[in-house]
Amino acid sequence: MEEPLDEKRMRLRYAGTCRICRAEIPARTEAVYERSTKTVRCLSHDETAIAHEPSAERPQSQPEVHAVDAGTPGASARREFERRRQAREDRERAKHPKLGGLLLALRKTPQSTTSWDTGALGEERLGQRLSELCTDSLLVLHDRKIPRSRANIDHIAVTPTGVWVIDAKKYRGRPALKVGGGILRQRTEKLVVGSRDCTTLVDGVLKQVGVVEDVLLPGGRPEGPGRPWGGVPVHGVLCFIEADWPLIGGAFTIRGVDVLWPKKLYPRLRAEGRLTASDIAEIHRHLAKALRPA
């Protein structure tokens, strides 16, 4: 029998909940996705078979639980790059109707524009790998908009050890911790990449961590059963992709923010902790609802 146009049988990339029996469906499990309602259901709930069951045997209807929109890695940065690139092209062609195309080809694209392309590439690469790691005990969200702000959070991972707020950076140079002060002066810590002072990146991650912590406060969660989430740890991470990391060591922590690279990050996300798969799925859904895709 042909598959209804409104439905698609597929292996889920992210965990979901059957809209009929409310059972948890782990990531990578085969299920039916309903396009019109954006919900999923177990394979045991075949709508065609249910339609021919005696009415007494049909399952009671349940409130629909919408599938989580995990977002697209680097989507907002990619849109901004394309907007700036198109705006530059429009300006040149309006100013030089005949030679605009040639001038665009000969002139170097401004760094203020290419930086968005570089950032998008970093987010896309890391986000793809994080999505591949997803299981029922590791769920991710990508490119989430911070409420009442133009800023966004690159990636959020919900794991047994807590929630990880991950800022992806594609910088050249070697990240390092520079410590100043001492006995007679107040201790100071700076994040440098090559010769650049990038300490403001740490401030950015700490603000993102604060946003997620506020969302997880007991007063910020929807009413319903389950434990308060105020005690769930929220970890901040600066993940530098393609940086000049040393062969031995290299990762460090500054003001509570872990600075590392992807291969150092993945084992931390897969570590065992106290949160169950049910906890992780519930927190993941709540964060997805509170922090919409950018």
PDB file of C-alpha atoms in Angstrom:
ATOM      1  CA  MET A   1       0.000   0.000   0.000  1.00  0.00           C
ATOM      2  CA  GLU A   2       1.312   3.446  -0.917  1.00  0.00           C
ATOM      3  CA  GLU A   3       2.441   5.822   1.820  1.00  0.00           C
ATOM      4  CA  PRO A   4      -0.004   8.759   2.353  1.00  0.00           C
ATOM      5  CA  LEU A   5       1.288  12.052   0.966  1.00  0.00           C
ATOM      6  CA  ASP A   6       0.952  13.665   4.402  1.00  0.00           C
ATOM      7  CA  GLU A   7       3.205  11.055   6.016  1.00  0.00           C
ATOM      8  CA  LYS A   8       6.784   9.931   5.736  1.00  0.00           C
ATOM      9  CA  ARG A   9       8.331   6.855   7.283  1.00  0.00           C
ATOM     10  CA  MET A  10      11.843   7.762   8.371  1.00  0.00           C
ATOM     11  CA  ARG A  11      14.603   7.257  10.921  1.00  0.00           C
ATOM     12  CA  LEU A  12      14.375  10.163  13.374  1.00  0.00           C
ATOM     13  CA  ARG A  13      17.416  12.418  13.746  1.00  0.00           C
ATOM     14  CA  TYR A  14      16.155  13.585  17.141  1.00  0.00           C
ATOM     15  CA  ALA A  15      14.103  12.009  19.900  1.00  0.00           C
ATOM     16  CA  GLY A  16      10.356  12.602  19.843  1.00  0.00           C
ATOM     17  CA  THR A  17       7.086  11.562  21.469  1.00  0.00           C
ATOM     18  CA  CYS A  18       4.358   9.502  19.824  1.00  0.00           C
ATOM     19  CA  ARG A  19       1.273  11.703  19.464  1.00  0.00           C
ATOM     20  CA  ILE A  20      -1.020   8.725  20.093  1.00  0.00           C
ATOM     21  CA  CYS A  21       0.456   6.816  23.035  1.00  0.00           C
ATOM     22  CA  ARG A  22       2.848   9.539  24.279  1.00  0.00           C
ATOM     23  CA  ALA A  23       5.709   7.023  24.339  1.00  0.00           C
ATOM     24  CA  GLU A  24       9.235   8.394  23.945  1.00  0.00           C
ATOM     25  CA  ILE A  25      10.766   7.584  20.545  1.00  0.00           C
ATOM     26  CA  PRO A  26      14.608   7.651  20.770  1.00  0.00           C
ATOM     27  CA  ALA A  27      16.746   9.292  18.102  1.00  0.00           C
ATOM     28  CA  ARG A  28      17.711   7.021  15.170  1.00  0.00           C
ATOM     29  CA  THR A  29      14.497   5.007  15.646  1.00  0.00           C
ATOM     30  CA  GLU A  30      12.232   4.438  12.643  1.00  0.00           C
ATOM     31  CA  ALA A  31       8.890   6.226  12.984  1.00  0.00           C
ATOM     32  CA  VAL A  32       6.199   8.016  10.966  1.00  0.00           C
ATOM     33  CA  TYR A  33       6.473  11.810  10.547  1.00  0.00           C
ATOM     34  CA  GLU A  34       3.223  13.667   9.810  1.00  0.00           C
ATOM     35  CA  ARG A  35       3.966  16.757   7.725  1.00  0.00           C
ATOM     36  CA  SER A  36       0.734  18.664   8.318  1.00  0.00           C
ATOM     37  CA  THR A  37       0.855  18.459  12.126  1.00  0.00           C
ATOM     38  CA  LYS A  38       4.652  18.215  12.447  1.00  0.00           C
ATOM     39  CA  THR A  39       4.287  15.332  14.885  1.00  0.00           C
ATOM     40  CA  VAL A  40       5.619  11.791  14.998  1.00  0.00           C
ATOM     41  CA  ARG A  41       4.107   8.452  15.955  1.00  0.00           C
ATOM     42  CA  CYS A  42       5.297   4.914  16.618  1.00  0.00           C
ATOM     43  CA  LEU A  43       5.281   2.411  13.776  1.00  0.00           C
ATOM     44  CA  SER A  44       2.823   0.362  15.827  1.00  0.00           C
ATOM     45  CA  HIS A  45       0.256   3.119  15.263  1.00  0.00           C
ATOM     46  CA  ASP A  46      -0.395   2.670  11.559  1.00  0.00           C
ATOM     47  CA  GLU A  47      -3.211   5.088  10.708  1.00  0.00           C
ATOM     48  CA  THR A  48      -4.405   2.825   7.861  1.00  0.00           C
ATOM     49  CA  ALA A  49      -4.700  -0.150  10.183  1.00  0.00           C
ATOM     50  CA  ILE A  50      -6.293   1.928  12.940  1.00  0.00           C
ATOM     51  CA  ALA A  51      -8.973   3.173  10.563  1.00  0.00           C
ATOM     52  CA  HIS A  52     -10.160  -0.436  10.047  1.00  0.00           C
ATOM     53  CA  GLU A  53     -10.073  -1.464  13.714  1.00  0.00           C
ATOM     54  CA  PRO A  54     -13.345  -1.825  15.645  1.00  0.00           C
ATOM     55  CA  SER A  55     -14.106   1.456  17.392  1.00  0.00           C
ATOM     56  CA  ALA A  56     -13.807  -0.153  20.812  1.00  0.00           C
ATOM     57  CA  GLU A  57     -10.218  -1.135  20.085  1.00  0.00           C
ATOM     58  CA  ARG A  58      -9.074   2.227  18.749  1.00  0.00           C
ATOM     59  CA  PRO A  59      -6.689   4.101  21.017  1.00  0.00           C
ATOM     60  CA  GLN A  60      -8.035   7.159  22.793  1.00  0.00           C
ATOM     61  CA  SER A  61      -6.968  10.421  21.167  1.00  0.00           C
ATOM     62  CA  GLN A  62      -4.155  12.206  22.981  1.00  0.00           C
ATOM     63  CA  PRO A  63      -2.993  15.826  22.924  1.00  0.00           C
ATOM     64  CA  GLU A  64      -0.567  16.359  20.085  1.00  0.00           C
ATOM     65  CA  VAL A  65       3.103  16.873  20.941  1.00  0.00           C
ATOM     66  CA  HIS A  66       4.876  18.790  18.235  1.00  0.00           C
ATOM     67  CA  ALA A  67       8.207  17.572  16.967  1.00  0.00           C
ATOM     68  CA  VAL A  68      11.153  19.673  18.091  1.00  0.00           C
ATOM     69  CA  ASP A  69      12.649  22.006  15.502  1.00  0.00           C
ATOM     70  CA  ALA A  70      16.362  21.596  16.216  1.00  0.00           C
ATOM     71  CA  GLY A  71      17.285  24.479  13.902  1.00  0.00           C
ATOM     72  CA  THR A  72      19.876  24.740  11.147  1.00  0.00           C
ATOM     73  CA  PRO A  73      23.547  25.227  12.067  1.00  0.00           C
ATOM     74  CA  GLY A  74      24.871  28.613  10.942  1.00  0.00           C
ATOM     75  CA  ALA A  75      21.566  29.656   9.352  1.00  0.00           C
ATOM     76  CA  SER A  76      21.494  33.239  10.642  1.00  0.00           C
ATOM     77  CA  ALA A  77      25.183  33.848   9.892  1.00  0.00           C
ATOM     78  CA  ARG A  78      24.713  32.439   6.390  1.00  0.00           C
ATOM     79  CA  ARG A  79      21.715  34.717   5.791  1.00  0.00           C
ATOM     80  CA  GLU A  80      23.665  37.769   6.967  1.00  0.00           C
ATOM     81  CA  PHE A  81      26.573  36.924   4.682  1.00  0.00           C
ATOM     82  CA  GLU A  82      24.266  36.544   1.698  1.00  0.00           C
ATOM     83  CA  ARG A  83      22.489  39.803   2.557  1.00  0.00           C
ATOM     84  CA  ARG A  84      25.756  41.726   2.733  1.00  0.00           C
ATOM     85  CA  ARG A  85      27.129  40.116  -0.409  1.00  0.00           C
ATOM     86  CA  GLN A  86      23.972  40.929  -2.360  1.00  0.00           C
ATOM     87  CA  ALA A  87      23.861  44.503  -1.029  1.00  0.00           C
ATOM     88  CA  ARG A  88      27.474  45.058  -2.148  1.00  0.00           C
ATOM     89  CA  GLU A  89      26.721  43.653  -5.582  1.00  0.00           C
ATOM     90  CA  ASP A  90      23.617  45.836  -5.948  1.00  0.00           C
ATOM     91  CA  ARG A  91      25.591  48.963  -5.000  1.00  0.00           C
ATOM     92  CA  GLU A  92      28.369  48.265  -7.480  1.00  0.00           C
ATOM     93  CA  ARG A  93      26.035  47.471 -10.356  1.00  0.00           C
ATOM     94  CA  ALA A  94      23.937  50.573  -9.651  1.00  0.00           C
ATOM     95  CA  LYS A  95      27.040  52.769  -9.526  1.00  0.00           C
ATOM     96  CA  HIS A  96      28.722  51.145 -12.545  1.00  0.00           C
ATOM     97  CA  PRO A  97      25.994  49.631 -14.776  1.00  0.00           C
ATOM     98  CA  LYS A  98      28.445  48.443 -17.438  1.00  0.00           C
ATOM     99  CA  LEU A  99      31.507  47.548 -15.388  1.00  0.00           C
ATOM    100  CA  GLY A 100      29.891  46.482 -12.114  1.00  0.00           C
ATOM    101  CA  GLY A 101      30.365  42.763 -12.696  1.00  0.00           C
ATOM    102  CA  LEU A 102      34.022  43.173 -13.655  1.00  0.00           C
ATOM    103  CA  LEU A 103      34.750  45.401 -10.652  1.00  0.00           C
ATOM    104  CA  LEU A 104      33.154  42.899  -8.306  1.00  0.00           C
ATOM    105  CA  ALA A 105      35.354  40.159  -9.715  1.00  0.00           C
ATOM    106  CA  LEU A 106      38.534  42.228  -9.370  1.00  0.00           C
ATOM    107  CA  ARG A 107      37.943  43.788  -5.976  1.00  0.00           C
ATOM    108  CA  LYS A 108      38.384  41.861  -2.763  1.00  0.00           C
ATOM    109  CA  THR A 109      35.272  41.275  -0.690  1.00  0.00           C
ATOM    110  CA  PRO A 110      35.454  43.336   2.543  1.00  0.00           C
ATOM    111  CA  GLN A 111      36.405  41.487   5.698  1.00  0.00           C
ATOM    112  CA  SER A 112      33.220  42.749   7.337  1.00  0.00           C
ATOM    113  CA  THR A 113      31.347  40.545   4.849  1.00  0.00           C
ATOM    114  CA  THR A 114      33.639  37.512   4.624  1.00  0.00           C
ATOM    115  CA  SER A 115      33.719  37.179   8.424  1.00  0.00           C
ATOM    116  CA  TRP A 116      30.055  36.141   8.311  1.00  0.00           C
ATOM    117  CA  ASP A 117      30.848  33.443   5.751  1.00  0.00           C
ATOM    118  CA  THR A 118      33.726  32.209   7.915  1.00  0.00           C
ATOM    119  CA  GLY A 119      31.514  32.127  10.994  1.00  0.00           C
ATOM    120  CA  ALA A 120      28.773  30.271   9.159  1.00  0.00           C
ATOM    121  CA  LEU A 121      31.232  27.644   7.935  1.00  0.00           C
ATOM    122  CA  GLY A 122      32.438  27.012  11.477  1.00  0.00           C
ATOM    123  CA  GLU A 123      28.914  26.671  12.845  1.00  0.00           C
ATOM    124  CA  GLU A 124      27.840  24.436   9.966  1.00  0.00           C
ATOM    125  CA  ARG A 125      30.783  22.076  10.366  1.00  0.00           C
ATOM    126  CA  LEU A 126      30.475  21.724  14.137  1.00  0.00           C
ATOM    127  CA  GLY A 127      26.690  21.551  14.008  1.00  0.00           C
ATOM    128  CA  GLN A 128      26.712  18.726  11.490  1.00  0.00           C
ATOM    129  CA  ARG A 129      28.974  16.634  13.694  1.00  0.00           C
ATOM    130  CA  LEU A 130      26.921  17.369  16.818  1.00  0.00           C
ATOM    131  CA  SER A 131      23.780  16.236  15.011  1.00  0.00           C
ATOM    132  CA  GLU A 132      25.523  12.995  14.013  1.00  0.00           C
ATOM    133  CA  LEU A 133      26.314  12.316  17.686  1.00  0.00           C
ATOM    134  CA  CYS A 134      22.678  12.601  18.773  1.00  0.00           C
ATOM    135  CA  THR A 135      21.136   9.748  20.759  1.00  0.00           C
ATOM    136  CA  ASP A 136      18.352   9.605  23.335  1.00  0.00           C
ATOM    137  CA  SER A 137      20.936  10.868  25.874  1.00  0.00           C
ATOM    138  CA  LEU A 138      22.445  13.620  23.714  1.00  0.00           C
ATOM    139  CA  LEU A 139      20.110  16.086  22.034  1.00  0.00           C
ATOM    140  CA  VAL A 140      21.099  19.337  20.344  1.00  0.00           C
ATOM    141  CA  LEU A 141      19.646  22.642  19.182  1.00  0.00           C
ATOM    142  CA  HIS A 142      21.262  24.938  16.636  1.00  0.00           C
ATOM    143  CA  ASP A 143      21.259  28.694  16.000  1.00  0.00           C
ATOM    144  CA  ARG A 144      18.806  29.796  18.697  1.00  0.00           C
ATOM    145  CA  LYS A 145      17.623  33.377  18.967  1.00  0.00           C
ATOM    146  CA  ILE A 146      18.142  35.123  22.308  1.00  0.00           C
ATOM    147  CA  PRO A 147      14.849  36.834  23.284  1.00  0.00           C
ATOM    148  CA  ARG A 148      14.801  40.637  22.986  1.00  0.00           C
ATOM    149  CA  SER A 149      18.218  40.618  21.343  1.00  0.00           C
ATOM    150  CA  ARG A 150      19.815  40.423  17.916  1.00  0.00           C
ATOM    151  CA  ALA A 151      22.304  37.872  19.251  1.00  0.00           C
ATOM    152  CA  ASN A 152      22.040  34.098  18.953  1.00  0.00           C
ATOM    153  CA  ILE A 153      23.409  30.930  20.529  1.00  0.00           C
ATOM    154  CA  ASP A 154      25.296  28.744  18.039  1.00  0.00           C
ATOM    155  CA  HIS A 155      24.603  25.334  19.615  1.00  0.00           C
ATOM    156  CA  ILE A 156      23.008  23.898  22.748  1.00  0.00           C
ATOM    157  CA  ALA A 157      23.564  20.283  23.787  1.00  0.00           C
ATOM    158  CA  VAL A 158      21.468  18.575  26.472  1.00  0.00           C
ATOM    159  CA  THR A 159      23.316  15.641  28.017  1.00  0.00           C
ATOM    160  CA  PRO A 160      23.349  13.521  31.208  1.00  0.00           C
ATOM    161  CA  THR A 161      25.824  16.001  32.752  1.00  0.00           C
ATOM    162  CA  GLY A 162      23.709  19.085  32.032  1.00  0.00           C
ATOM    163  CA  VAL A 163      23.242  21.676  29.313  1.00  0.00           C
ATOM    164  CA  TRP A 164      26.183  22.824  27.190  1.00  0.00           C
ATOM    165  CA  VAL A 165      26.134  26.259  25.554  1.00  0.00           C
ATOM    166  CA  ILE A 166      28.601  26.059  22.657  1.00  0.00           C
ATOM    167  CA  ASP A 167      29.975  29.043  20.740  1.00  0.00           C
ATOM    168  CA  ALA A 168      31.763  27.941  17.556  1.00  0.00           C
ATOM    169  CA  LYS A 169      34.682  30.048  16.293  1.00  0.00           C
ATOM    170  CA  LYS A 170      36.750  29.592  13.152  1.00  0.00           C
ATOM    171  CA  TYR A 171      39.869  31.644  13.973  1.00  0.00           C
ATOM    172  CA  ARG A 172      43.468  31.358  12.906  1.00  0.00           C
ATOM    173  CA  GLY A 173      46.213  31.279  15.516  1.00  0.00           C
ATOM    174  CA  ARG A 174      46.710  29.466  18.813  1.00  0.00           C
ATOM    175  CA  PRO A 175      44.222  30.104  21.644  1.00  0.00           C
ATOM    176  CA  ALA A 176      45.974  30.669  24.963  1.00  0.00           C
ATOM    177  CA  LEU A 177      45.285  31.849  28.497  1.00  0.00           C
ATOM    178  CA  LYS A 178      47.324  34.875  29.582  1.00  0.00           C
ATOM    179  CA  VAL A 179      47.412  35.444  33.334  1.00  0.00           C
ATOM    180  CA  GLY A 180      48.478  38.784  34.811  1.00  0.00           C
ATOM    181  CA  GLY A 181      48.827  40.222  38.278  1.00  0.00           C
ATOM    182  CA  GLY A 182      50.001  38.306  41.291  1.00  0.00           C
ATOM    183  CA  ILE A 183      50.721  38.914  44.934  1.00  0.00           C
ATOM    184  CA  LEU A 184      50.640  42.708  44.795  1.00  0.00           C
ATOM    185  CA  ARG A 185      48.200  43.136  41.926  1.00  0.00           C
ATOM    186  CA  GLN A 186      44.788  41.691  41.212  1.00  0.00           C
ATOM    187  CA  ARG A 187      44.903  38.555  39.106  1.00  0.00           C
ATOM    188  CA  THR A 188      43.647  38.997  35.549  1.00  0.00           C
ATOM    189  CA  GLU A 189      42.926  36.468  32.816  1.00  0.00           C
ATOM    190  CA  LYS A 190      42.857  37.128  29.083  1.00  0.00           C
ATOM    191  CA  LEU A 191      41.979  34.926  26.147  1.00  0.00           C
ATOM    192  CA  VAL A 192      44.317  35.513  23.233  1.00  0.00           C
ATOM    193  CA  VAL A 193      44.272  33.878  19.825  1.00  0.00           C
ATOM    194  CA  GLY A 194      47.618  34.375  18.148  1.00  0.00           C
ATOM    195  CA  SER A 195      48.331  38.021  18.951  1.00  0.00           C
ATOM    196  CA  ARG A 196      44.665  39.076  19.270  1.00  0.00           C
ATOM    197  CA  ASP A 197      42.975  39.776  22.584  1.00  0.00           C
ATOM    198  CA  CYS A 198      39.694  37.855  22.326  1.00  0.00           C
ATOM    199  CA  THR A 199      38.548  38.099  25.938  1.00  0.00           C
ATOM    200  CA  THR A 200      35.232  39.608  24.865  1.00  0.00           C
ATOM    201  CA  LEU A 201      34.334  36.172  23.442  1.00  0.00           C
ATOM    202  CA  VAL A 202      34.298  34.844  27.006  1.00  0.00           C
ATOM    203  CA  ASP A 203      31.905  37.620  28.038  1.00  0.00           C
ATOM    204  CA  GLY A 204      29.613  36.609  25.168  1.00  0.00           C
ATOM    205  CA  VAL A 205      29.484  32.963  26.232  1.00  0.00           C
ATOM    206  CA  LEU A 206      28.801  33.904  29.863  1.00  0.00           C
ATOM    207  CA  LYS A 207      25.829  36.014  28.746  1.00  0.00           C
ATOM    208  CA  GLN A 208      24.498  33.070  26.738  1.00  0.00           C
ATOM    209  CA  VAL A 209      24.906  30.774  29.748  1.00  0.00           C
ATOM    210  CA  GLY A 210      22.907  33.274  31.820  1.00  0.00           C
ATOM    211  CA  VAL A 211      20.103  33.254  29.255  1.00  0.00           C
ATOM    212  CA  VAL A 212      19.848  29.454  29.346  1.00  0.00           C
ATOM    213  CA  GLU A 213      19.993  29.402  33.163  1.00  0.00           C
ATOM    214  CA  ASP A 214      17.092  31.877  33.294  1.00  0.00           C
ATOM    215  CA  VAL A 215      15.051  29.681  30.933  1.00  0.00           C
ATOM    216  CA  LEU A 216      15.655  26.668  33.176  1.00  0.00           C
ATOM    217  CA  LEU A 217      14.647  28.382  36.425  1.00  0.00           C
ATOM    218  CA  PRO A 218      11.574  26.761  38.052  1.00  0.00           C
ATOM    219  CA  GLY A 219       9.542  29.917  37.427  1.00  0.00           C
ATOM    220  CA  GLY A 220      10.494  29.942  33.760  1.00  0.00           C
ATOM    221  CA  ARG A 221       9.296  26.455  32.899  1.00  0.00           C
ATOM    222  CA  PRO A 222       5.771  25.445  31.832  1.00  0.00           C
ATOM    223  CA  GLU A 223       3.418  23.974  34.409  1.00  0.00           C
ATOM    224  CA  GLY A 224       3.347  20.213  34.569  1.00  0.00           C
ATOM    225  CA  PRO A 225       4.947  17.172  36.188  1.00  0.00           C
ATOM    226  CA  GLY A 226       8.690  16.759  36.557  1.00  0.00           C
ATOM    227  CA  ARG A 227      11.528  18.078  38.643  1.00  0.00           C
ATOM    228  CA  PRO A 228      12.569  21.757  38.743  1.00  0.00           C
ATOM    229  CA  TRP A 229      15.413  22.468  36.378  1.00  0.00           C
ATOM    230  CA  GLY A 230      17.098  25.219  38.361  1.00  0.00           C
ATOM    231  CA  GLY A 231      19.733  22.765  39.610  1.00  0.00           C
ATOM    232  CA  VAL A 232      20.748  21.508  36.163  1.00  0.00           C
ATOM    233  CA  PRO A 233      24.364  22.594  35.418  1.00  0.00           C
ATOM    234  CA  VAL A 234      24.843  24.867  32.406  1.00  0.00           C
ATOM    235  CA  HIS A 235      28.354  24.717  30.925  1.00  0.00           C
ATOM    236  CA  GLY A 236      29.839  27.382  28.653  1.00  0.00           C
ATOM    237  CA  VAL A 237      32.168  26.386  25.809  1.00  0.00           C
ATOM    238  CA  LEU A 238      34.256  28.256  23.246  1.00  0.00           C
ATOM    239  CA  CYS A 239      35.018  25.706  20.538  1.00  0.00           C
ATOM    240  CA  PHE A 240      37.736  26.854  18.121  1.00  0.00           C
ATOM    241  CA  ILE A 241      37.704  25.037  14.802  1.00  0.00           C
ATOM    242  CA  GLU A 242      40.925  24.776  12.753  1.00  0.00           C
ATOM    243  CA  ALA A 243      42.911  26.798  15.298  1.00  0.00           C
ATOM    244  CA  ASP A 244      46.621  26.121  15.842  1.00  0.00           C
ATOM    245  CA  TRP A 245      46.263  23.778  18.788  1.00  0.00           C
ATOM    246  CA  PRO A 246      49.382  22.054  20.208  1.00  0.00           C
ATOM    247  CA  LEU A 247      49.871  18.306  19.914  1.00  0.00           C
ATOM    248  CA  ILE A 248      49.797  17.884  23.716  1.00  0.00           C
ATOM    249  CA  GLY A 249      47.537  19.820  26.075  1.00  0.00           C
ATOM    250  CA  GLY A 250      46.095  23.093  24.875  1.00  0.00           C
ATOM    251  CA  ALA A 251      42.577  23.115  26.333  1.00  0.00           C
ATOM    252  CA  PHE A 252      41.950  25.416  29.301  1.00  0.00           C
ATOM    253  CA  THR A 253      39.238  27.139  31.321  1.00  0.00           C
ATOM    254  CA  ILE A 254      38.799  30.879  31.742  1.00  0.00           C
ATOM    255  CA  ARG A 255      36.184  32.292  34.143  1.00  0.00           C
ATOM    256  CA  GLY A 256      34.348  28.984  34.036  1.00  0.00           C
ATOM    257  CA  VAL A 257      34.242  28.779  30.231  1.00  0.00           C
ATOM    258  CA  ASP A 258      35.953  25.789  28.614  1.00  0.00           C
ATOM    259  CA  VAL A 259      38.160  26.683  25.644  1.00  0.00           C
ATOM    260  CA  LEU A 260      38.892  23.697  23.426  1.00  0.00           C
ATOM    261  CA  TRP A 261      38.421  22.119  19.997  1.00  0.00           C
ATOM    262  CA  PRO A 262      35.813  19.646  18.659  1.00  0.00           C
ATOM    263  CA  LYS A 263      37.608  16.392  19.463  1.00  0.00           C
ATOM    264  CA  LYS A 264      38.052  17.559  23.056  1.00  0.00           C
ATOM    265  CA  LEU A 265      34.396  18.567  23.278  1.00  0.00           C
ATOM    266  CA  TYR A 266      32.721  15.360  22.099  1.00  0.00           C
ATOM    267  CA  PRO A 267      33.828  13.089  25.006  1.00  0.00           C
ATOM    268  CA  ARG A 268      32.515  15.642  27.501  1.00  0.00           C
ATOM    269  CA  LEU A 269      29.113  15.625  25.855  1.00  0.00           C
ATOM    270  CA  ARG A 270      28.974  11.819  25.959  1.00  0.00           C
ATOM    271  CA  ALA A 271      30.027  11.503  29.617  1.00  0.00           C
ATOM    272  CA  GLU A 272      27.690   9.823  32.093  1.00  0.00           C
ATOM    273  CA  GLY A 273      25.645  11.951  34.468  1.00  0.00           C
ATOM    274  CA  ARG A 274      22.513  12.040  36.619  1.00  0.00           C
ATOM    275  CA  LEU A 275      20.013  13.220  33.986  1.00  0.00           C
ATOM    276  CA  THR A 276      17.916  10.458  32.441  1.00  0.00           C
ATOM    277  CA  ALA A 277      16.812  10.204  28.824  1.00  0.00           C
ATOM    278  CA  SER A 278      13.358  11.414  29.892  1.00  0.00           C
ATOM    279  CA  ASP A 279      14.882  14.441  31.666  1.00  0.00           C
ATOM    280  CA  ILE A 280      16.968  15.228  28.605  1.00  0.00           C
ATOM    281  CA  ALA A 281      14.006  15.039  26.233  1.00  0.00           C
ATOM    282  CA  GLU A 282      11.881  17.266  28.484  1.00  0.00           C
ATOM    283  CA  ILE A 283      14.599  19.901  28.898  1.00  0.00           C
ATOM    284  CA  HIS A 284      15.345  19.774  25.166  1.00  0.00           C
ATOM    285  CA  ARG A 285      11.693  20.452  24.291  1.00  0.00           C
ATOM    286  CA  HIS A 286      11.450  23.304  26.788  1.00  0.00           C
ATOM    287  CA  LEU A 287      14.615  24.996  25.512  1.00  0.00           C
ATOM    288  CA  ALA A 288      13.446  24.594  21.905  1.00  0.00           C
ATOM    289  CA  LYS A 289      10.167  26.321  22.765  1.00  0.00           C
ATOM    290  CA  ALA A 290      11.753  29.149  24.764  1.00  0.00           C
ATOM    291  CA  LEU A 291      14.666  29.781  22.380  1.00  0.00           C
ATOM    292  CA  ARG A 292      13.333  29.767  18.839  1.00  0.00           C
ATOM    293  CA  PRO A 293      15.494  29.193  15.737  1.00  0.00           C
ATOM    294  CA  ALA A 294      17.226  32.413  14.699  1.00  0.00           C
TER     295      ALA A 294
END
